[in-house]
CSV table of C-alpha atoms in Angstrom, one decimal:
chain,number,residue,atom,x,y,z
A,1,MET,CA,103.9,91.6,103.0
A,2,MET,CA,100.3,92.1,102.0
A,3,VAL,CA,99.8,92.1,98.3
A,4,PRO,CA,97.0,94.4,97.0
A,5,ARG,CA,94.1,92.5,95.5
A,6,SER,CA,93.5,95.0,92.7
A,7,ILE,CA,95.6,95.4,89.6
A,8,HIS,CA,95.6,99.1,90.2
A,9,GLY,CA,97.0,98.6,93.7
A,10,ARG,CA,99.6,96.1,92.6
A,11,MET,CA,100.9,98.4,89.8
A,12,LEU,CA,100.9,101.4,92.1
A,13,ALA,CA,102.8,99.5,94.9
A,14,LEU,CA,105.3,98.2,92.3
A,15,SER,CA,105.8,101.7,91.0
A,16,VAL,CA,106.3,103.1,94.5
A,17,ALA,CA,108.8,100.4,95.4
A,18,MET,CA,110.8,100.9,92.3
A,19,THR,CA,110.8,104.7,92.8
A,20,LEU,CA,112.0,104.3,96.5
A,21,VAL,CA,114.8,102.1,95.2
A,22,ALA,CA,115.8,104.2,92.1
A,23,LEU,CA,115.8,107.6,93.7
A,24,PRO,CA,118.3,106.8,96.5
A,25,VAL,CA,120.5,105.0,94.0
A,26,ALA,CA,120.3,108.0,91.7
A,27,GLY,CA,121.1,110.3,94.7
A,28,VAL,CA,124.2,108.3,95.7
A,29,SER,CA,125.4,108.1,92.1
A,30,ILE,CA,124.9,111.8,91.5
A,31,GLY,CA,126.7,112.6,94.8
A,32,GLN,CA,129.7,110.5,93.8
A,33,VAL,CA,129.8,112.3,90.4
A,34,LEU,CA,129.7,115.7,92.2
A,35,GLU,CA,132.4,114.6,94.6
A,36,ARG,CA,134.5,113.5,91.7
A,37,PHE,CA,134.3,116.8,89.9
A,38,VAL,CA,134.7,118.9,93.1
A,39,THR,CA,137.8,116.9,94.1
A,40,HIS,CA,139.2,117.1,90.5
A,41,GLY,CA,138.9,120.9,90.6
A,42,VAL,CA,140.6,121.0,93.9
A,43,ASP,CA,143.4,118.7,92.6
A,44,GLU,CA,143.9,120.9,89.6
A,45,ARG,CA,144.3,124.1,91.8
A,46,LEU,CA,146.6,122.2,94.1
A,47,ALA,CA,148.7,121.0,91.1
A,48,ASP,CA,149.2,124.6,90.0
A,49,ARG,CA,150.4,125.6,93.5
A,50,LEU,CA,152.6,122.6,93.5
A,51,ARG,CA,154.3,123.8,90.4
A,52,LEU,CA,154.9,127.2,92.0
A,53,LEU,CA,156.2,125.5,95.1
A,54,GLY,CA,158.7,123.6,92.9
A,55,ALA,CA,160.3,126.9,91.8
A,56,VAL,CA,162.1,127.2,95.2
A,57,VAL,CA,163.8,123.8,94.7
A,58,ARG,CA,167.1,124.1,92.8
A,59,ASP,CA,168.2,121.5,90.2
A,60,ASP,CA,170.7,120.1,92.7
A,61,GLY,CA,168.0,119.3,95.2
A,62,SER,CA,168.7,122.2,97.6
A,63,ILE,CA,166.1,124.8,98.6
A,64,ASP,CA,166.4,128.4,97.6
A,65,ARG,CA,165.6,129.9,101.0
A,66,ALA,CA,166.4,133.4,99.7
A,67,LEU,CA,163.6,133.1,97.1
A,68,LEU,CA,161.3,131.6,99.7
A,69,ALA,CA,162.0,134.6,102.0
A,70,ARG,CA,160.9,137.2,99.5
A,71,PRO,CA,157.6,138.9,100.5
A,72,GLY,CA,154.5,137.3,99.0
A,73,VAL,CA,156.3,134.2,97.5
A,74,GLU,CA,155.0,131.8,100.2
A,75,ASP,CA,151.5,133.2,99.9
A,76,ALA,CA,151.6,132.8,96.1
A,77,PHE,CA,151.8,129.0,96.2
A,78,ALA,CA,150.0,128.4,99.5
A,79,ARG,CA,146.8,130.5,99.3
A,80,GLY,CA,145.0,128.9,102.2
A,81,ALA,CA,146.7,125.5,101.8
A,82,VAL,CA,149.4,123.9,103.9
A,83,TRP,CA,152.6,122.8,102.2
A,84,THR,CA,155.7,120.8,102.8
A,85,ILE,CA,159.1,120.4,101.0
A,86,ASP,CA,161.0,117.3,102.1
A,87,ALA,CA,164.5,117.6,100.5
A,88,PRO,CA,167.7,115.7,101.3
A,89,GLY,CA,169.0,118.7,103.2
A,90,GLY,CA,166.0,119.0,105.5
A,91,ALA,CA,162.2,119.5,105.5
A,92,ILE,CA,160.4,122.9,105.6
A,93,GLY,CA,156.8,124.0,105.3
A,94,SER,CA,153.8,125.5,106.9
A,95,ALA,CA,152.8,122.0,108.2
A,96,MET,CA,154.6,118.8,108.1
A,97,LEU,CA,152.6,116.6,105.7
A,98,PRO,CA,153.5,112.8,105.8
A,99,ILE,CA,155.2,112.8,102.5
A,100,ALA,CA,158.6,111.6,103.6
A,101,GLY,CA,158.0,108.1,102.3
A,102,PRO,CA,155.9,106.7,99.5
A,103,PRO,CA,152.6,108.5,99.2
A,104,ALA,CA,149.7,107.1,101.2
A,105,PRO,CA,147.1,105.4,99.1
A,106,PRO,CA,144.1,107.6,98.3
A,107,VAL,CA,141.0,107.2,100.6
A,108,PRO,CA,138.3,105.7,98.4
A,109,ARG,CA,135.7,108.4,97.9
A,110,GLY,CA,134.3,107.6,94.5
A,111,PRO,CA,136.1,107.6,91.1
A,112,ARG,CA,138.5,110.4,90.3
A,113,PRO,CA,140.2,111.4,87.1
A,114,PRO,CA,143.9,110.4,87.5
A,115,VAL,CA,146.4,113.2,88.0
A,116,GLY,CA,149.7,112.4,86.2
A,117,ARG,CA,152.9,112.1,88.2
A,118,ALA,CA,154.3,115.1,86.4
A,119,GLU,CA,151.4,117.2,87.9
A,120,GLY,CA,151.2,115.4,91.3
A,121,GLU,CA,149.6,112.4,93.0
A,122,PRO,CA,146.5,113.0,95.1
A,123,PHE,CA,146.5,111.7,98.6
A,124,ASP,CA,144.4,111.9,101.8
A,125,THR,CA,145.9,112.1,105.3
A,126,GLU,CA,145.5,113.5,108.8
A,127,LEU,CA,147.6,116.1,110.6
A,128,ALA,CA,148.9,115.6,114.1
A,129,ASP,CA,145.9,117.5,115.5
A,130,GLY,CA,143.4,115.2,113.7
A,131,THR,CA,142.5,117.5,110.9
A,132,ARG,CA,141.7,115.5,107.8
A,133,MET,CA,143.5,116.8,104.7
A,134,HIS,CA,143.4,116.2,101.0
A,135,GLY,CA,146.5,117.1,98.9
A,136,VAL,CA,148.7,116.6,96.0
A,137,MET,CA,152.4,115.6,96.1
A,138,LEU,CA,155.1,115.6,93.6
A,139,VAL,CA,158.5,113.8,93.6
A,140,ARG,CA,161.4,115.4,91.8
A,141,ASP,CA,164.6,113.4,91.2
A,142,THR,CA,167.8,115.4,91.8
A,143,PRO,CA,171.5,114.4,92.1
A,144,ALA,CA,171.2,114.8,95.9
A,145,GLY,CA,168.2,112.5,96.0
A,146,PRO,CA,164.4,112.7,95.6
A,147,VAL,CA,162.7,115.9,96.7
A,148,ARG,CA,159.1,115.6,97.8
A,149,LEU,CA,156.7,118.5,97.6
A,150,GLY,CA,153.2,118.5,98.9
A,151,VAL,CA,150.3,120.9,99.1
A,152,ALA,CA,147.0,120.1,100.9
A,153,VAL,CA,143.7,121.6,102.0
A,154,PRO,CA,141.3,120.5,104.7
A,155,ARG,CA,138.8,117.9,103.4
A,156,GLN,CA,136.1,120.3,104.7
A,157,ASP,CA,136.9,122.5,101.7
A,158,ILE,CA,135.7,119.6,99.5
A,159,GLU,CA,132.8,118.4,101.7
A,160,GLN,CA,131.3,121.8,102.4
A,161,PRO,CA,130.4,122.6,98.8
A,162,LEU,CA,129.2,119.0,98.4
A,163,ARG,CA,126.8,119.4,101.4
A,164,GLY,CA,125.6,122.7,99.8
A,165,ALA,CA,125.0,120.9,96.5
A,166,MET,CA,123.2,117.9,98.1
A,167,LEU,CA,120.4,119.9,99.7
A,168,PRO,CA,119.2,121.2,96.3
A,169,LEU,CA,119.8,117.7,94.9
A,170,LEU,CA,117.6,116.1,97.5
A,171,ALA,CA,114.9,118.7,97.0
A,172,THR,CA,115.1,118.0,93.2
A,173,LEU,CA,114.8,114.3,93.8
A,174,ALA,CA,111.8,114.8,96.0
A,175,ILE,CA,110.1,116.9,93.3
A,176,VAL,CA,111.0,114.1,90.8
A,177,ALA,CA,109.4,111.6,93.1
A,178,LEU,CA,106.2,113.6,93.3
A,179,VAL,CA,106.1,114.1,89.5
A,180,LEU,CA,106.7,110.3,89.0
A,181,ALA,CA,103.9,109.5,91.5
A,182,ALA,CA,101.5,111.8,89.7
A,183,ALA,CA,102.5,110.4,86.3
A,184,THR,CA,102.0,106.9,87.6
A,185,LEU,CA,98.5,107.7,88.8
A,186,VAL,CA,97.6,109.2,85.5
A,187,GLN,CA,99.1,106.3,83.6
A,188,LEU,CA,97.2,103.8,85.7
A,189,ARG,CA,94.0,105.6,85.4
A,190,LEU,CA,94.3,105.9,81.6
A,191,GLY,CA,95.8,102.4,81.2
A,192,LEU,CA,93.1,100.6,83.2
A,193,ARG,CA,90.2,102.6,81.7
A,194,PRO,CA,89.4,99.9,79.2
A,195,LEU,CA,89.0,97.4,82.0
A,196,ARG,CA,86.6,99.6,83.8
A,197,THR,CA,84.7,100.1,80.5
A,198,LEU,CA,84.6,96.4,79.9
A,199,ARG,CA,83.3,95.7,83.5
A,200,GLU,CA,80.5,98.3,83.0
A,201,ARG,CA,79.5,96.7,79.7
A,202,VAL,CA,79.4,93.2,81.3
A,203,ALA,CA,77.2,94.7,84.1
A,204,ALA,CA,75.0,96.2,81.4
A,205,VAL,CA,74.7,92.8,79.7
A,206,ARG,CA,73.8,91.2,83.0
A,207,THR,CA,71.0,93.7,83.7
A,208,GLY,CA,69.7,93.6,80.1
A,209,ALA,CA,70.8,97.1,79.1
A,210,ALA,CA,73.1,95.7,76.5
A,211,GLY,CA,73.2,92.6,74.3
A,212,ASP,CA,76.9,91.9,74.0
A,213,VAL,CA,80.4,93.2,74.7
A,214,PRO,CA,82.1,95.4,72.1
A,215,GLU,CA,85.1,93.5,70.6
A,216,ASP,CA,86.9,96.7,69.6
A,217,GLN,CA,89.2,96.5,72.6
A,218,PRO,CA,92.9,96.8,73.2
A,219,ASP,CA,94.9,93.8,72.0
A,220,GLU,CA,95.2,92.4,75.6
A,221,LEU,CA,91.4,92.6,76.1
A,222,ARG,CA,90.1,91.7,72.7
A,223,PRO,CA,90.4,87.9,73.2
A,224,LEU,CA,88.5,88.3,76.5
A,225,ALA,CA,85.7,90.2,74.8
A,226,ILE,CA,85.4,87.6,72.1
A,227,GLU,CA,85.2,84.8,74.6
A,228,LEU,CA,82.5,86.7,76.6
A,229,ASN,CA,80.4,87.2,73.5
A,230,ALA,CA,80.7,83.5,72.7
A,231,LEU,CA,79.7,82.6,76.3
A,232,LEU,CA,76.6,84.9,75.9
A,233,ARG,CA,75.6,83.2,72.7
A,234,ASP,CA,76.0,79.7,74.3
A,235,ASN,CA,74.0,80.9,77.3
A,236,ASP,CA,71.2,82.2,75.0
A,237,ALA,CA,71.2,78.9,73.2
A,238,ALA,CA,71.0,76.9,76.4
A,239,LEU,CA,68.2,79.1,77.7
A,240,ALA,CA,66.2,78.6,74.5
A,241,SER,CA,66.8,74.9,74.6
A,242,ALA,CA,65.6,74.7,78.3
A,243,ARG,CA,62.5,76.7,77.6
A,244,ALA,CA,61.7,74.6,74.5
A,245,SER,CA,62.2,71.4,76.6
A,246,ALA,CA,59.9,72.8,79.3
A,247,ALA,CA,57.3,73.8,76.7
A,248,ASN,CA,57.4,70.4,75.0
A,249,LEU,CA,57.0,68.6,78.4
A,250,ALA,CA,54.1,70.8,79.3
A,251,HIS,CA,52.5,70.2,75.9
A,252,ALA,CA,53.1,66.4,76.2
A,253,LEU,CA,51.5,66.2,79.7
A,254,LYS,CA,48.7,68.7,79.3
A,255,THR,CA,46.5,66.6,77.0
A,256,PRO,CA,46.8,63.2,78.9
A,257,VAL,CA,46.1,64.9,82.2
A,258,ALA,CA,43.1,66.9,80.8
A,259,THR,CA,41.7,63.7,79.2
A,260,LEU,CA,42.1,61.8,82.5
A,261,ALA,CA,40.3,64.6,84.3
A,262,LEU,CA,37.4,64.4,81.9
A,263,ASP,CA,37.2,60.7,82.1
A,264,LEU,CA,37.0,60.8,85.9
A,265,GLY,CA,34.3,63.4,85.9
A,266,ASP,CA,32.8,63.6,89.4
A,267,ASP,CA,35.0,60.8,90.6
A,268,PRO,CA,36.7,61.7,94.0
A,269,ARG,CA,40.0,60.8,92.4
A,270,ALA,CA,39.6,63.8,90.1
A,271,GLY,CA,41.0,66.0,92.9
A,272,GLN,CA,44.2,64.0,92.8
A,273,VAL,CA,44.4,64.4,89.1
A,274,ALA,CA,44.0,68.2,89.6
A,275,ARG,CA,46.7,68.0,92.3
A,276,ILE,CA,49.0,66.2,89.8
A,277,ASP,CA,48.3,69.0,87.2
A,278,ALA,CA,49.2,71.7,89.8
A,279,THR,CA,52.4,69.8,90.7
A,280,ILE,CA,53.4,69.5,87.1
A,281,ARG,CA,52.8,73.3,86.6
A,282,HIS,CA,54.8,74.1,89.7
A,283,HIS,CA,57.9,72.1,88.7
A,284,LEU,CA,57.8,73.3,85.1
A,285,SER,CA,57.7,76.8,86.5
A,286,ARG,CA,60.8,76.0,88.6
A,287,ALA,CA,62.5,74.4,85.6
A,288,ARG,CA,61.7,77.4,83.4
A,289,GLY,CA,62.7,79.9,86.1
A,290,GLY,CA,66.0,78.2,86.8
A,291,VAL,CA,67.2,79.5,83.5
A,292,VAL,CA,65.4,82.9,83.6
A,293,ASP,CA,66.4,85.5,81.0
A,294,ARG,CA,67.6,88.4,83.1
A,295,ARG,CA,67.7,90.6,80.0
A,296,ALA,CA,63.9,90.3,79.4
A,297,ALA,CA,61.7,93.4,79.5
A,298,THR,CA,57.9,93.3,80.0
A,299,ALA,CA,55.6,96.3,80.4
A,300,LEU,CA,53.9,95.8,83.8
A,301,ARG,CA,50.6,97.7,83.4
A,302,PRO,CA,49.2,95.9,80.4
A,303,ALA,CA,50.3,92.5,81.6
A,304,VAL,CA,48.6,93.0,85.0
A,305,GLU,CA,45.5,94.6,83.6
A,306,ALA,CA,45.1,91.6,81.2
A,307,LEU,CA,45.3,89.2,84.2
A,308,VAL,CA,42.8,91.3,86.2
A,309,GLY,CA,40.4,91.0,83.3
A,310,VAL,CA,40.8,87.2,83.2
A,311,VAL,CA,40.3,86.9,87.0
A,312,ARG,CA,37.2,89.1,86.8
A,313,ALA,CA,35.8,86.8,84.2
A,314,LEU,CA,36.6,83.6,86.2
A,315,HIS,CA,35.0,85.0,89.3
A,316,ARG,CA,32.0,86.7,87.7
A,317,GLY,CA,28.9,86.2,89.8
A,318,GLY,CA,30.9,85.7,93.0
A,319,GLY,CA,30.5,89.2,94.2
A,320,VAL,CA,34.2,90.0,94.2
A,321,THR,CA,35.5,93.2,92.6
A,322,VAL,CA,39.1,93.5,91.4
A,323,ALA,CA,40.6,97.0,91.2
A,324,ALA,CA,44.1,97.8,89.8
A,325,ASP,CA,46.4,100.8,90.2
A,326,ILE,CA,49.6,99.9,88.3
A,327,ALA,CA,52.7,102.1,87.7
A,328,ASP,CA,53.8,102.6,84.1
A,329,VAL,CA,57.1,100.7,84.4
A,330,THR,CA,58.9,97.9,82.5
A,331,VAL,CA,60.2,95.0,84.6
A,332,ALA,CA,63.1,92.8,83.9
A,333,VAL,CA,60.9,89.7,83.9
A,334,ASP,CA,59.9,87.3,81.1
A,335,ALA,CA,56.3,87.8,80.0
A,336,ALA,CA,55.3,84.2,80.7
A,337,ASP,CA,56.9,84.3,84.1
A,338,LEU,CA,55.2,87.6,84.9
A,339,ASP,CA,51.8,86.1,84.0
A,340,GLU,CA,52.5,83.0,86.2
A,341,LEU,CA,53.7,85.1,89.1
A,342,ALA,CA,51.1,87.9,89.1
A,343,GLY,CA,48.3,85.6,88.0
A,344,ASN,CA,48.8,83.3,91.0
A,345,LEU,CA,48.7,86.3,93.4
A,346,ILE,CA,45.5,87.8,91.9
A,347,ASP,CA,43.7,84.5,91.5
A,348,ASN,CA,44.6,83.4,95.1
A,349,ALA,CA,43.3,86.8,96.4
A,350,ALA,CA,40.1,86.5,94.4
A,351,ARG,CA,39.4,83.0,95.7
A,352,HIS,CA,39.7,84.0,99.3
A,353,ALA,CA,38.3,87.6,99.2
A,354,ARG,CA,34.8,88.3,100.6
A,355,SER,CA,34.1,91.2,98.3
A,356,ALA,CA,37.2,93.1,97.1
A,357,VAL,CA,40.7,92.6,95.7
A,358,ARG,CA,43.1,95.5,95.2
A,359,VAL,CA,46.2,95.3,93.0
A,360,VAL,CA,48.8,98.1,93.4
A,361,ALA,CA,52.2,98.5,91.8
A,362,VAL,CA,54.6,101.3,92.8
A,363,ARG,CA,58.2,102.0,92.0
A,364,GLU,CA,60.8,101.7,94.8
A,365,GLY,CA,64.2,102.8,93.5
A,366,ALA,CA,65.5,100.1,91.1
A,367,MET,CA,62.6,97.7,92.0
A,368,VAL,CA,58.8,97.8,91.6
A,369,ARG,CA,56.6,96.5,94.5
A,370,LEU,CA,53.5,94.6,93.3
A,371,SER,CA,51.0,94.3,96.1
A,372,VAL,CA,47.8,92.2,96.0
A,373,SER,CA,45.4,92.5,99.0
A,374,ASP,CA,42.0,91.1,99.8
A,375,ASP,CA,39.4,91.3,102.5
A,376,GLY,CA,39.3,87.6,103.2
A,377,PRO,CA,40.2,85.7,106.4
A,378,GLY,CA,44.0,86.3,105.9
A,379,ILE,CA,46.8,84.1,107.2
A,380,PRO,CA,47.9,84.2,110.9
A,381,ALA,CA,51.4,85.5,111.4
A,382,VAL,CA,52.7,82.1,112.7
A,383,ASP,CA,51.5,80.4,109.5
A,384,ARG,CA,52.8,82.8,106.9
A,385,ALA,CA,56.3,81.3,106.5
A,386,ARG,CA,54.7,77.8,106.0
A,387,ALA,CA,52.1,79.1,103.6
A,388,THR,CA,54.7,79.4,100.8
A,389,ASP,CA,55.8,75.7,101.1
A,390,PRO,CA,54.8,73.7,98.0
A,391,GLY,CA,51.6,71.7,98.4
A,392,VAL,CA,50.7,73.3,101.7
A,393,ARG,CA,47.0,74.4,102.0
A,394,LEU,CA,46.0,76.3,105.1
A,395,ASP,CA,42.4,76.6,103.9
A,396,GLU,CA,41.0,73.2,102.6
A,397,ARG,CA,38.0,74.9,101.1
A,398,GLY,CA,37.9,75.6,97.4
A,399,ASP,CA,39.8,74.0,94.5
A,400,GLY,CA,43.3,75.3,95.3
A,401,HIS,CA,46.3,72.9,95.6
A,402,GLY,CA,48.8,74.9,97.6
A,403,PHE,CA,51.3,75.7,94.9
A,404,GLY,CA,50.4,79.3,94.0
A,405,LEU,CA,52.4,81.1,96.6
A,406,ALA,CA,55.4,78.7,96.3
A,407,ILE,CA,55.5,79.4,92.6
A,408,VAL,CA,55.4,83.2,93.2
A,409,ARG,CA,58.1,82.9,95.9
A,410,ASP,CA,60.5,80.9,93.7
A,411,LEU,CA,60.0,83.0,90.5
A,412,ALA,CA,60.5,86.3,92.5
A,413,ALA,CA,63.7,84.9,94.0
A,414,LEU,CA,65.1,83.8,90.7
A,415,TYR,CA,64.7,87.4,89.4
A,416,GLY,CA,66.3,88.9,92.4
A,417,GLY,CA,63.1,89.9,94.2
A,418,ARG,CA,61.2,88.5,97.2
A,419,LEU,CA,57.7,87.6,98.4
A,420,GLU,CA,56.3,89.1,101.6
A,421,LEU,CA,53.1,88.1,103.3
A,422,GLY,CA,51.4,90.6,105.7
A,423,GLU,CA,48.0,91.7,106.9
A,424,ALA,CA,45.8,93.9,104.8
A,425,ASP,CA,43.6,96.7,106.1
A,426,GLY,CA,40.5,95.0,107.4
A,427,GLY,CA,42.3,91.8,108.3
A,428,GLY,CA,42.8,90.1,104.9
A,429,LEU,CA,46.0,89.0,103.3
A,430,ALA,CA,48.4,91.4,101.7
A,431,ALA,CA,50.9,89.6,99.4
A,432,ALA,CA,53.6,91.8,98.0
A,433,VAL,CA,56.4,90.9,95.6
A,434,THR,CA,59.4,93.0,94.5
A,435,LEU,CA,60.6,92.8,90.9
A,436,PRO,CA,63.6,94.4,89.2
A,437,ILE,CA,63.0,97.3,86.8
A,438,SER,CA,64.4,96.8,83.3
A,439,ALA,CA,67.4,98.9,82.5
A,440,ALA,CA,66.9,98.2,78.8
A,441,ALA,CA,63.6,100.1,78.8
A,442,GLY,CA,65.2,103.3,80.1
A,443,THR,CA,63.0,103.4,83.1
């Protein structure tokens, strides 16, 4: 048996199973109660006729045949039933019921209220033609011996009204099943609503739209909400500690490496020192990015425009123009990570461009696409995948160290985006990165 994976499915399946068991049991129980009362009513009517039938038996045990022969007497105690009188002097009746010996035990058809021996003893039997009968018999003690009197009706007289009552009963049970199913669905929907609300709140925390989970929950969910908030606080503390450690390491290494570079001056080994500096920055970016704050929110336009201004100043006099067209959105990226990511793209394009760099950011659903294109030599399609490997330089000219695109790729992936390299109009490189839009900023 396949067990549903959801709580809703399991509770619904359990409710359906219990309903399928309970309703047949209820139907059988109600049917037995109906049979009990129908049979009891028939027994009471037969007992009345049995007392009338006893009027034709004299105290000495003989049968008053003159009274029996009077018009309408037989009909008075028969009324559609068959009867038998078994006296010491002989047996008479409209049908010979098997009452000559001890009464046959009743056929078990559910509980019945007992009929006292003074009123008659119920029994079930069959006639010679196979007709099933239900009747009541009474034994009277007389000086001549016991006289047995019996009155019976076909069992069909009991079963027919039962069948007539069972059809409405089954229809009623079917309606009850539908009502129970509807009530179960409503109960599950209302009962599991706090779980759905909690899930939505956790998703909002993950995307940065909320800072914590409300602890005003039902008793069963309140401990979970408290633990989630504690986990968020621990995560924030770990994130702050990791960022502080990365910053401390960067600060500790920055001065010695810079001093070493100044000491070397024009020494050819200065290039290796610069490569060490780039390697340090790359791995610090990875360490910082590995614990990115997904609840961060940074306005994209001012951050990119500031970077464009810095790149223009760095490449002043090189004949390269940098133009920017940035959408007014807020991205779910830390400000320092955004500077590292966008700065590498723009600086890389400016170093390889012949005359122009264009920076464009447009919104695409829940993401923003930041594209930086230049009119330089570009990268052949067969080399674009390799160009994002750390330390790989496809162009040995200039002062690059081959870590810029790798840093961009890694940071974009950590924030749920990706880096794509393509061909710009005119043959240059078009580097595009997708970044998530911040839900906390309402954009």
